[in-house]
Amino acid sequence: MNFTEVSKISNLLAKEYAADFLRLLVVYKTISASEAASLLELHIKTAQDSLEGLAQMGFLNKEEVSEKKRPYFRDAMAKTQITIKTGLSEL
């Protein structure tokens, strides 16, 4: 990972609810932002941003599904381990 990627993932993992999000993904296997928001008592936008950030970093797989013709995403763990490693020589 380059330093920018390390900063992004560190910021995501530093949130007070980050461990709870990861726990939900381990327990439920897939989850939507609205389900996560409800279970964690967070605003839907907070849940969406957190899950999107994890997906952008490659830690989640997003699957588009629809219910009553309304599409939404379900997220699942893409990795079961997070390793942060960066070379400081690039700085």
XYZ file of N, CA, C and O in Angstrom:
364
model
N 0.849 -1.184 0.000
C 0.000 0.000 0.000
C 0.884 1.232 0.000
O 1.896 1.262 0.688
N 0.440 2.246 -0.713
C 1.170 3.505 -0.619
C 0.646 4.281 0.602
O -0.344 3.894 1.222
N 1.318 5.360 0.926
C 0.988 6.097 2.144
C -0.441 6.648 2.121
O -1.142 6.647 3.141
N -0.922 7.083 0.960
C -2.287 7.604 0.840
C -3.310 6.518 1.160
O -4.285 6.764 1.866
N -3.080 5.304 0.656
C -3.988 4.196 0.943
C -3.970 3.831 2.424
O -5.021 3.556 3.008
N -2.795 3.842 3.023
C -2.680 3.569 4.456
C -3.452 4.617 5.251
O -4.167 4.290 6.207
N -3.358 5.873 4.847
C -4.096 6.945 5.530
C -5.597 6.733 5.426
O -6.327 6.899 6.411
N -6.070 6.344 4.239
C -7.514 6.133 4.038
C -8.029 4.979 4.892
O -9.054 5.111 5.564
N -7.332 3.842 4.842
C -7.814 2.692 5.613
C -7.686 2.954 7.106
O -8.557 2.571 7.885
N -6.658 3.655 7.517
C -6.505 3.998 8.937
C -7.647 4.888 9.398
O -8.174 4.708 10.498
N -8.037 5.833 8.556
C -9.152 6.719 8.884
C -10.451 5.926 9.016
O -11.234 6.158 9.943
N -10.678 4.986 8.109
C -11.890 4.160 8.186
C -11.902 3.309 9.452
O -12.925 3.185 10.120
N -10.760 2.715 9.776
C -10.684 1.829 10.935
C -10.656 2.578 12.265
O -10.920 1.983 13.313
N -10.377 3.873 12.233
C -10.325 4.671 13.455
C -11.707 5.097 13.951
O -11.845 5.539 15.097
N -12.717 4.934 13.111
C -14.069 5.309 13.536
C -14.496 4.432 14.700
O -14.193 3.244 14.749
N -15.231 5.000 15.652
C -15.626 4.253 16.840
C -16.518 3.053 16.516
O -16.594 2.109 17.294
N -17.168 3.069 15.361
C -18.073 1.993 14.982
C -17.459 1.033 13.949
O -18.127 0.105 13.485
N -16.199 1.197 13.587
C -15.562 0.370 12.551
C -15.570 -1.114 12.920
O -15.915 -1.962 12.098
N -15.196 -1.436 14.136
C -15.185 -2.842 14.556
C -16.583 -3.441 14.498
O -16.753 -4.610 14.121
N -17.596 -2.634 14.830
C -18.976 -3.117 14.777
C -19.394 -3.439 13.341
O -20.084 -4.428 13.096
N -18.982 -2.606 12.378
C -19.276 -2.882 10.964
C -18.648 -4.202 10.537
O -19.303 -5.034 9.904
N -17.384 -4.382 10.868
C -16.691 -5.609 10.479
C -17.305 -6.830 11.164
O -17.445 -7.886 10.546
N -17.702 -6.679 12.404
C -18.364 -7.766 13.123
C -19.672 -8.151 12.438
O -19.970 -9.337 12.258
N -20.452 -7.159 12.021
C -21.703 -7.443 11.308
C -21.437 -8.225 10.024
O -22.158 -9.169 9.697
N -20.416 -7.820 9.293
C -20.090 -8.498 8.043
C -19.641 -9.939 8.280
O -19.956 -10.828 7.492
N -18.936 -10.180 9.358
C -18.515 -11.541 9.681
C -19.725 -12.388 10.086
O -19.892 -13.509 9.627
N -20.589 -11.838 10.901
C -21.742 -12.581 11.412
C -22.804 -12.809 10.331
O -23.283 -13.922 10.147
N -23.173 -11.760 9.595
C -24.269 -11.836 8.636
C -23.840 -12.236 7.227
O -24.677 -12.510 6.386
N -22.556 -12.255 6.958
C -21.979 -12.578 5.639
C -22.240 -11.483 4.609
O -21.344 -11.066 3.922
N -23.466 -11.023 4.440
C -23.781 -9.869 3.588
C -24.715 -8.952 4.356
O -25.505 -9.403 5.185
N -24.599 -7.664 4.047
C -25.446 -6.694 4.748
C -25.627 -5.467 3.863
O -24.754 -5.126 3.076
N -26.763 -4.836 3.988
C -27.004 -3.588 3.272
C -26.701 -2.423 4.208
O -26.635 -2.585 5.433
N -26.538 -1.257 3.638
C -26.269 -0.065 4.443
C -27.436 0.225 5.389
O -27.219 0.596 6.542
N -28.657 0.032 4.916
C -29.809 0.318 5.781
C -29.891 -0.674 6.943
O -30.230 -0.292 8.064
N -29.550 -1.940 6.698
C -29.524 -2.918 7.781
C -28.440 -2.563 8.801
O -28.684 -2.603 10.005
N -27.264 -2.227 8.305
C -26.161 -1.860 9.194
C -26.516 -0.626 10.018
O -26.281 -0.587 11.224
N -27.090 0.374 9.363
C -27.474 1.601 10.066
C -28.481 1.303 11.174
O -28.348 1.808 12.298
N -29.446 0.471 10.876
C -30.461 0.118 11.862
C -29.856 -0.660 13.028
O -30.114 -0.349 14.196
N -29.033 -1.661 12.728
C -28.442 -2.489 13.776
C -27.462 -1.714 14.651
O -27.359 -1.967 15.853
N -26.752 -0.765 14.050
C -25.753 0.007 14.796
C -26.276 1.349 15.290
O -25.539 2.109 15.915
N -27.534 1.639 14.976
C -28.168 2.899 15.362
C -27.371 4.093 14.856
O -27.044 5.027 15.594
N -27.046 4.043 13.554
C -26.326 5.121 12.875
C -27.200 5.705 11.777
O -28.155 5.077 11.324
N -26.856 6.889 11.336
C -27.534 7.489 10.191
C -27.194 6.682 8.952
O -26.069 6.178 8.814
N -28.130 6.548 8.037
C -27.934 5.760 6.820
C -26.729 6.263 6.015
O -25.967 5.478 5.462
N -26.523 7.559 5.956
C -25.404 8.124 5.196
C -24.065 7.701 5.812
O -23.102 7.413 5.090
N -23.993 7.637 7.126
C -22.787 7.180 7.807
C -22.491 5.736 7.424
O -21.351 5.381 7.117
N -23.530 4.901 7.425
C -23.359 3.495 7.047
C -22.938 3.371 5.585
O -22.025 2.613 5.258
N -23.599 4.112 4.700
C -23.246 4.068 3.278
C -21.795 4.488 3.061
O -21.065 3.830 2.320
N -21.389 5.569 3.676
C -20.019 6.070 3.508
C -18.988 5.070 4.029
O -17.950 4.853 3.404
N -19.268 4.468 5.161
C -18.341 3.501 5.744
C -18.199 2.273 4.855
O -17.086 1.821 4.572
N -19.316 1.733 4.405
C -19.274 0.544 3.552
C -18.648 0.861 2.199
O -17.862 0.063 1.674
N -18.943 2.019 1.659
C -18.352 2.418 0.379
C -16.840 2.589 0.514
O -16.078 2.180 -0.368
N -16.405 3.176 1.605
C -14.973 3.349 1.827
C -14.251 2.016 1.918
O -13.185 1.836 1.323
N -14.831 1.062 2.633
C -14.240 -0.261 2.738
C -14.219 -0.966 1.382
O -13.263 -1.662 1.039
N -15.264 -0.759 0.597
C -15.318 -1.357 -0.744
C -14.267 -0.738 -1.666
O -13.591 -1.454 -2.409
N -14.111 0.562 -1.600
C -13.104 1.231 -2.431
C -11.693 0.771 -2.106
O -10.837 0.739 -2.982
N -11.458 0.397 -0.869
C -10.138 -0.086 -0.458
C -9.952 -1.570 -0.775
O -8.901 -2.132 -0.529
N -10.999 -2.205 -1.314
C -10.903 -3.607 -1.708
C -11.218 -4.606 -0.610
O -10.986 -5.805 -0.766
N -11.786 -4.151 0.495
C -12.096 -5.046 1.597
C -13.504 -5.634 1.518
O -13.812 -6.590 2.221
N -14.356 -5.045 0.675
C -15.721 -5.543 0.510
C -16.039 -5.771 -0.955
O -15.525 -5.071 -1.828
N -16.922 -6.717 -1.205
C -17.514 -6.915 -2.521
C -18.930 -6.371 -2.452
O -19.649 -6.643 -1.486
N -19.316 -5.605 -3.466
C -20.667 -5.053 -3.518
C -21.463 -5.839 -4.558
O -20.977 -6.092 -5.644
N -22.681 -6.210 -4.200
C -23.570 -6.895 -5.131
C -24.868 -6.110 -5.219
O -25.505 -5.833 -4.198
N -25.237 -5.740 -6.433
C -26.497 -5.020 -6.615
C -27.639 -6.018 -6.667
O -27.599 -6.983 -7.427
N -28.620 -5.805 -5.833
C -29.818 -6.646 -5.784
C -31.026 -5.730 -5.832
O -30.902 -4.514 -5.713
N -32.187 -6.296 -6.052
C -33.385 -5.456 -6.060
C -34.498 -6.143 -5.284
O -34.589 -7.362 -5.231
N -35.287 -5.302 -4.680
C -36.430 -5.757 -3.905
C -37.607 -4.889 -4.310
O -37.543 -3.653 -4.188
N -38.623 -5.500 -4.829
C -39.786 -4.759 -5.327
C -39.350 -3.680 -6.317
O -39.752 -2.530 -6.237
N -38.475 -4.070 -7.234
C -37.963 -3.209 -8.301
C -37.082 -2.062 -7.810
O -36.737 -1.166 -8.559
N -36.718 -2.064 -6.551
C -35.854 -1.017 -6.015
C -34.451 -1.595 -5.812
O -34.250 -2.465 -4.959
N -33.478 -1.129 -6.591
C -32.127 -1.682 -6.440
C -31.403 -1.114 -5.218
O -31.619 0.021 -4.815
N -30.562 -1.945 -4.636
C -29.691 -1.527 -3.548
C -28.494 -2.468 -3.529
O -28.450 -3.457 -4.256
N -27.512 -2.155 -2.696
C -26.305 -2.971 -2.638
C -26.257 -3.776 -1.349
O -26.674 -3.301 -0.290
N -25.738 -4.990 -1.478
C -25.400 -5.818 -0.327
C -23.890 -5.957 -0.344
O -23.296 -6.171 -1.387
N -23.282 -5.806 0.802
C -21.830 -5.868 0.912
C -21.414 -7.139 1.635
O -22.078 -7.571 2.583
N -20.314 -7.724 1.164
C -19.754 -8.929 1.781
C -18.248 -8.756 1.889
O -17.626 -8.061 1.079
N -17.661 -9.400 2.873
C -16.218 -9.330 3.054
C -15.503 -9.917 1.838
O -15.856 -10.994 1.381
N -14.524 -9.209 1.336
C -13.690 -9.709 0.246
C -12.414 -10.310 0.806
O -11.778 -11.142 0.170
N -12.053 -9.888 1.996
C -10.840 -10.358 2.666
C -11.173 -10.647 4.122
O -12.024 -9.984 4.712
N -10.502 -11.616 4.692
C -10.738 -11.934 6.097
C -9.604 -11.452 6.985
O -9.591 -11.701 8.175
N -8.659 -10.745 6.375
C -7.542 -10.199 7.137
C -7.157 -8.851 6.555
O -7.141 -8.672 5.331
N -6.842 -7.920 7.420
C -6.384 -6.607 6.993
C -4.919 -6.467 7.411
O -4.605 -6.553 8.594
N -4.080 -6.282 6.423
C -2.654 -6.083 6.686
C -2.281 -4.724 6.131
O -2.537 -4.434 4.957
N -1.687 -3.897 6.965
C -1.264 -2.574 6.535
C 0.244 -2.551 6.524
O 0.892 -2.749 7.539
N 0.773 -2.329 5.348
C 2.235 -2.304 5.180
C 2.558 -1.268 4.117
O 1.968 -1.264 3.042
N 3.495 -0.395 4.439
C 3.911 0.609 3.477
C 5.401 0.908 3.644
O 5.937 0.778 4.741
N 6.021 1.247 2.559
C 7.415 1.642 2.611
C 7.509 3.148 2.822
O 6.858 3.915 2.117
N 8.270 3.544 3.773
C 8.394 4.977 4.073
C 9.380 5.678 3.127
O 9.428 6.902 3.101
N 10.115 4.912 2.342
C 11.074 5.529 1.425
C 10.389 6.361 0.352
O 10.984 7.270 -0.200
N 9.094 6.081 0.074
C 8.374 6.865 -0.936
C 8.099 8.294 -0.471
O 7.824 9.168 -1.264
N 8.157 8.508 0.818
C 7.885 9.843 1.346
C 9.054 10.766 1.072
O 8.979 11.934 1.053
